[in-house]
Amino acid sequence: MMYCPLCLSARVAEFTEDSLSRCLFKCENCEGVFVREAQMESGIKEKERYLTHNNTIENKGYVDFLLRAVIPAEPYLHTVDKGLDYGSGPKPVLTEILEQKGYKCEAYDFYFQPQLPQKQYDFIFSTETFEHFKNPRKELDTLCKLLVKGGILVIMTQPYTAQTNFKKWYYAGDFTHVFFYHSQTMEYIAREFGFKIINRDEKRGVWVMRLNDQ
């Protein structure tokens, strides 16, 4: 029996294929769409793929792209706060952007900054990272432990909609993308993990959430 790696529901079924001929499954409980583990690539190939990205502070297009997450989050951030760039990639550009704006920020990445912090943060950015999570529930448990009560979590990942054709969708054409989120999936995450969604831009795929104080 197959279970959803986010909500652990067994109410999953074959959904469609993507352009890579991967069989995608959909969870009826949280609306998550995911690749089965047997069709996921190795960590070595993933790391090689990430190293091909031109994600640097000198790349204006990439900086502008990340600002889509930074700008809606700024009203909830303070320069005295301590932040974390969760899934920073080989070059922590988001960390640099936040530091240039006067925020304190550290970087963590499974492949490139692998020392998981042993402290908590006032805010965490996870930009273009959630779609790479092979075990999103485990990652969210970790994020909640890293975030102080009342802290801010900023997620940026392109959601799918009822009109999405996964066979043609560029986002599903990247073999490192293994879990896809619907707006309802984000609602599930907020409920299940104790967040309140305080800002969202579903067209750009940005959600700003506050971890409940209780």
mmCIF file of N, CA, C and O in Angstrom, residues 82-124:
data_model
loop_
_atom_site.group_PDB
_atom_site.id
_atom_site.type_symbol
_atom_site.label_atom_id
_atom_site.label_comp_id
_atom_site.label_asym_id
_atom_site.label_seq_id
_atom_site.Cartn_x
_atom_site.Cartn_y
_atom_site.Cartn_z
ATOM 1 N N LYS A 82 16.525 36.776 13.844
ATOM 2 C CA LYS A 82 17.503 35.848 13.279
ATOM 3 C C LYS A 82 16.784 34.921 12.313
ATOM 4 O O LYS A 82 15.764 34.314 12.651
ATOM 5 N N GLY A 83 17.326 34.812 11.107
ATOM 6 C CA GLY A 83 16.655 34.036 10.076
ATOM 7 C C GLY A 83 17.503 32.922 9.512
ATOM 8 O O GLY A 83 18.718 32.866 9.707
ATOM 9 N N LEU A 84 16.823 32.038 8.776
ATOM 10 C CA LEU A 84 17.480 30.897 8.160
ATOM 11 C C LEU A 84 16.990 30.744 6.727
ATOM 12 O O LEU A 84 15.789 30.813 6.452
ATOM 13 N N ASP A 85 17.929 30.538 5.820
ATOM 14 C CA ASP A 85 17.642 30.221 4.427
ATOM 15 C C ASP A 85 17.712 28.702 4.313
ATOM 16 O O ASP A 85 18.796 28.123 4.251
ATOM 17 N N TYR A 86 16.560 28.036 4.296
ATOM 18 C CA TYR A 86 16.472 26.577 4.360
ATOM 19 C C TYR A 86 16.398 26.012 2.943
ATOM 20 O O TYR A 86 15.392 26.143 2.260
ATOM 21 N N GLY A 87 17.490 25.403 2.503
ATOM 22 C CA GLY A 87 17.581 24.924 1.133
ATOM 23 C C GLY A 87 18.224 25.982 0.261
ATOM 24 O O GLY A 87 17.711 26.342 -0.798
ATOM 25 N N SER A 88 19.377 26.479 0.709
ATOM 26 C CA SER A 88 20.013 27.651 0.093
ATOM 27 C C SER A 88 20.673 27.362 -1.237
ATOM 28 O O SER A 88 20.964 28.274 -2.003
ATOM 29 N N GLY A 89 20.953 26.078 -1.536
ATOM 30 C CA GLY A 89 21.668 25.769 -2.768
ATOM 31 C C GLY A 89 23.163 25.994 -2.613
ATOM 32 O O GLY A 89 23.654 26.356 -1.541
ATOM 33 N N PRO A 90 23.929 25.812 -3.696
ATOM 34 C CA PRO A 90 25.388 25.938 -3.610
ATOM 35 C C PRO A 90 25.857 27.346 -3.288
ATOM 36 O O PRO A 90 26.913 27.540 -2.690
ATOM 37 N N LYS A 91 25.064 28.354 -3.692
ATOM 38 C CA LYS A 91 25.405 29.741 -3.387
ATOM 39 C C LYS A 91 24.188 30.382 -2.730
ATOM 40 O O LYS A 91 23.160 30.582 -3.388
ATOM 41 N N PRO A 92 24.285 30.709 -1.453
ATOM 42 C CA PRO A 92 23.118 31.218 -0.714
ATOM 43 C C PRO A 92 22.754 32.658 -1.075
ATOM 44 O O PRO A 92 22.972 33.602 -0.321
ATOM 45 N N VAL A 93 22.172 32.818 -2.260
ATOM 46 C CA VAL A 93 21.843 34.161 -2.755
ATOM 47 C C VAL A 93 20.787 34.829 -1.891
ATOM 48 O O VAL A 93 20.884 36.026 -1.591
ATOM 49 N N LEU A 94 19.786 34.088 -1.490
ATOM 50 C CA LEU A 94 18.740 34.678 -0.652
ATOM 51 C C LEU A 94 19.329 35.203 0.653
ATOM 52 O O LEU A 94 18.939 36.280 1.128
ATOM 53 N N THR A 95 20.256 34.472 1.218
ATOM 54 C CA THR A 95 20.929 34.925 2.435
ATOM 55 C C THR A 95 21.596 36.272 2.196
ATOM 56 O O THR A 95 21.501 37.196 3.019
ATOM 57 N N GLU A 96 22.280 36.399 1.063
ATOM 58 C CA GLU A 96 22.946 37.661 0.731
ATOM 59 C C GLU A 96 21.943 38.795 0.561
ATOM 60 O O GLU A 96 22.177 39.919 1.022
ATOM 61 N N ILE A 97 20.822 38.513 -0.108
ATOM 62 C CA ILE A 97 19.798 39.543 -0.308
ATOM 63 C C ILE A 97 19.275 40.041 1.036
ATOM 64 O O ILE A 97 19.163 41.256 1.271
ATOM 65 N N LEU A 98 18.964 39.126 1.928
ATOM 66 C CA LEU A 98 18.433 39.500 3.240
ATOM 67 C C LEU A 98 19.462 40.268 4.054
ATOM 68 O O LEU A 98 19.124 41.255 4.729
ATOM 69 N N GLU A 99 20.713 39.851 3.990
ATOM 70 C CA GLU A 99 21.761 40.555 4.731
ATOM 71 C C GLU A 99 21.959 41.958 4.188
ATOM 72 O O GLU A 99 22.203 42.901 4.948
ATOM 73 N N GLN A 100 21.846 42.126 2.875
ATOM 74 C CA GLN A 100 21.951 43.457 2.282
ATOM 75 C C GLN A 100 20.819 44.368 2.748
ATOM 76 O O GLN A 100 20.973 45.588 2.811
ATOM 77 N N LYS A 101 19.691 43.763 3.094
ATOM 78 C CA LYS A 101 18.552 44.524 3.592
ATOM 79 C C LYS A 101 18.602 44.750 5.101
ATOM 80 O O LYS A 101 17.710 45.353 5.674
ATOM 81 N N GLY A 102 19.654 44.237 5.744
ATOM 82 C CA GLY A 102 19.846 44.475 7.167
ATOM 83 C C GLY A 102 19.370 43.370 8.079
ATOM 84 O O GLY A 102 19.386 43.532 9.311
ATOM 85 N N TYR A 103 18.971 42.227 7.510
ATOM 86 C CA TYR A 103 18.510 41.112 8.332
ATOM 87 C C TYR A 103 19.658 40.132 8.592
ATOM 88 O O TYR A 103 20.549 39.960 7.766
ATOM 89 N N LYS A 104 19.602 39.495 9.744
ATOM 90 C CA LYS A 104 20.579 38.466 10.067
ATOM 91 C C LYS A 104 20.065 37.131 9.541
ATOM 92 O O LYS A 104 18.942 36.737 9.852
ATOM 93 N N CYS A 105 20.872 36.442 8.746
ATOM 94 C CA CYS A 105 20.403 35.206 8.141
ATOM 95 C C CYS A 105 21.553 34.216 7.973
ATOM 96 O O CYS A 105 22.665 34.602 7.596
ATOM 97 N N GLU A 106 21.262 32.964 8.259
ATOM 98 C CA GLU A 106 22.213 31.880 8.050
ATOM 99 C C GLU A 106 21.674 30.960 6.957
ATOM 100 O O GLU A 106 20.500 31.045 6.593
ATOM 101 N N ALA A 107 22.535 30.084 6.443
ATOM 102 C CA ALA A 107 22.134 29.205 5.344
ATOM 103 C C ALA A 107 22.247 27.743 5.745
ATOM 104 O O ALA A 107 23.164 27.348 6.469
ATOM 105 N N TYR A 108 21.279 26.962 5.256
ATOM 106 C CA TYR A 108 21.332 25.507 5.414
ATOM 107 C C TYR A 108 20.921 24.865 4.093
ATOM 108 O O TYR A 108 19.973 25.307 3.436
ATOM 109 N N ASP A 109 21.657 23.845 3.687
ATOM 110 C CA ASP A 109 21.295 23.084 2.510
ATOM 111 C C ASP A 109 21.773 21.652 2.695
ATOM 112 O O ASP A 109 22.906 21.421 3.140
ATOM 113 N N PHE A 110 20.931 20.702 2.349
ATOM 114 C CA PHE A 110 21.228 19.287 2.564
ATOM 115 C C PHE A 110 22.532 18.872 1.892
ATOM 116 O O PHE A 110 23.302 18.076 2.431
ATOM 117 N N TYR A 111 22.807 19.443 0.704
ATOM 118 C CA TYR A 111 24.001 19.061 -0.047
ATOM 119 C C TYR A 111 25.182 20.007 0.157
ATOM 120 O O TYR A 111 26.340 19.574 0.131
ATOM 121 N N PHE A 112 24.910 21.299 0.319
ATOM 122 C CA PHE A 112 25.989 22.284 0.260
ATOM 123 C C PHE A 112 26.297 22.968 1.584
ATOM 124 O O PHE A 112 27.383 23.511 1.764
ATOM 125 N N GLN A 113 25.353 22.990 2.496
ATOM 126 C CA GLN A 113 25.558 23.528 3.848
ATOM 127 C C GLN A 113 24.918 22.537 4.810
ATOM 128 O O GLN A 113 23.907 22.817 5.444
ATOM 129 N N PRO A 114 25.457 21.318 4.911
ATOM 130 C CA PRO A 114 24.727 20.198 5.507
ATOM 131 C C PRO A 114 24.646 20.153 7.029
ATOM 132 O O PRO A 114 24.001 19.261 7.574
ATOM 133 N N GLN A 115 25.247 21.108 7.712
ATOM 134 C CA GLN A 115 25.190 21.087 9.169
ATOM 135 C C GLN A 115 23.859 21.687 9.629
ATOM 136 O O GLN A 115 23.678 22.904 9.612
ATOM 137 N N LEU A 116 22.926 20.821 10.020
ATOM 138 C CA LEU A 116 21.617 21.313 10.444
ATOM 139 C C LEU A 116 21.751 22.107 11.739
ATOM 140 O O LEU A 116 22.328 21.618 12.709
ATOM 141 N N PRO A 117 21.263 23.334 11.768
ATOM 142 C CA PRO A 117 21.390 24.161 12.978
ATOM 143 C C PRO A 117 20.726 23.522 14.195
ATOM 144 O O PRO A 117 19.726 22.811 14.071
ATOM 145 N N GLN A 118 21.283 23.803 15.345
ATOM 146 C CA GLN A 118 20.742 23.282 16.603
ATOM 147 C C GLN A 118 20.171 24.415 17.442
ATOM 148 O O GLN A 118 20.345 24.466 18.653
ATOM 149 N N LYS A 119 19.526 25.360 16.786
ATOM 150 C CA LYS A 119 18.900 26.484 17.473
ATOM 151 C C LYS A 119 17.644 26.880 16.722
ATOM 152 O O LYS A 119 17.306 26.267 15.709
ATOM 153 N N GLN A 120 16.964 27.902 17.228
ATOM 154 C CA GLN A 120 15.718 28.329 16.608
ATOM 155 C C GLN A 120 15.860 29.713 15.996
ATOM 156 O O GLN A 120 16.743 30.493 16.370
ATOM 157 N N TYR A 121 14.952 29.985 15.059
ATOM 158 C CA TYR A 121 15.012 31.233 14.298
ATOM 159 C C TYR A 121 13.661 31.951 14.344
ATOM 160 O O TYR A 121 12.615 31.327 14.517
ATOM 161 N N ASP A 122 13.734 33.268 14.134
ATOM 162 C CA ASP A 122 12.517 34.084 14.107
ATOM 163 C C ASP A 122 11.809 33.989 12.760
ATOM 164 O O ASP A 122 10.600 34.175 12.677
ATOM 165 N N PHE A 123 12.579 33.746 11.708
ATOM 166 C CA PHE A 123 11.974 33.550 10.392
ATOM 167 C C PHE A 123 12.813 32.565 9.582
ATOM 168 O O PHE A 123 14.026 32.453 9.762
ATOM 169 N N ILE A 124 12.126 31.840 8.705
ATOM 170 C CA ILE A 124 12.777 30.883 7.820
ATOM 171 C C ILE A 124 12.211 31.057 6.417
ATOM 172 O O ILE A 124 10.994 31.104 6.229
#
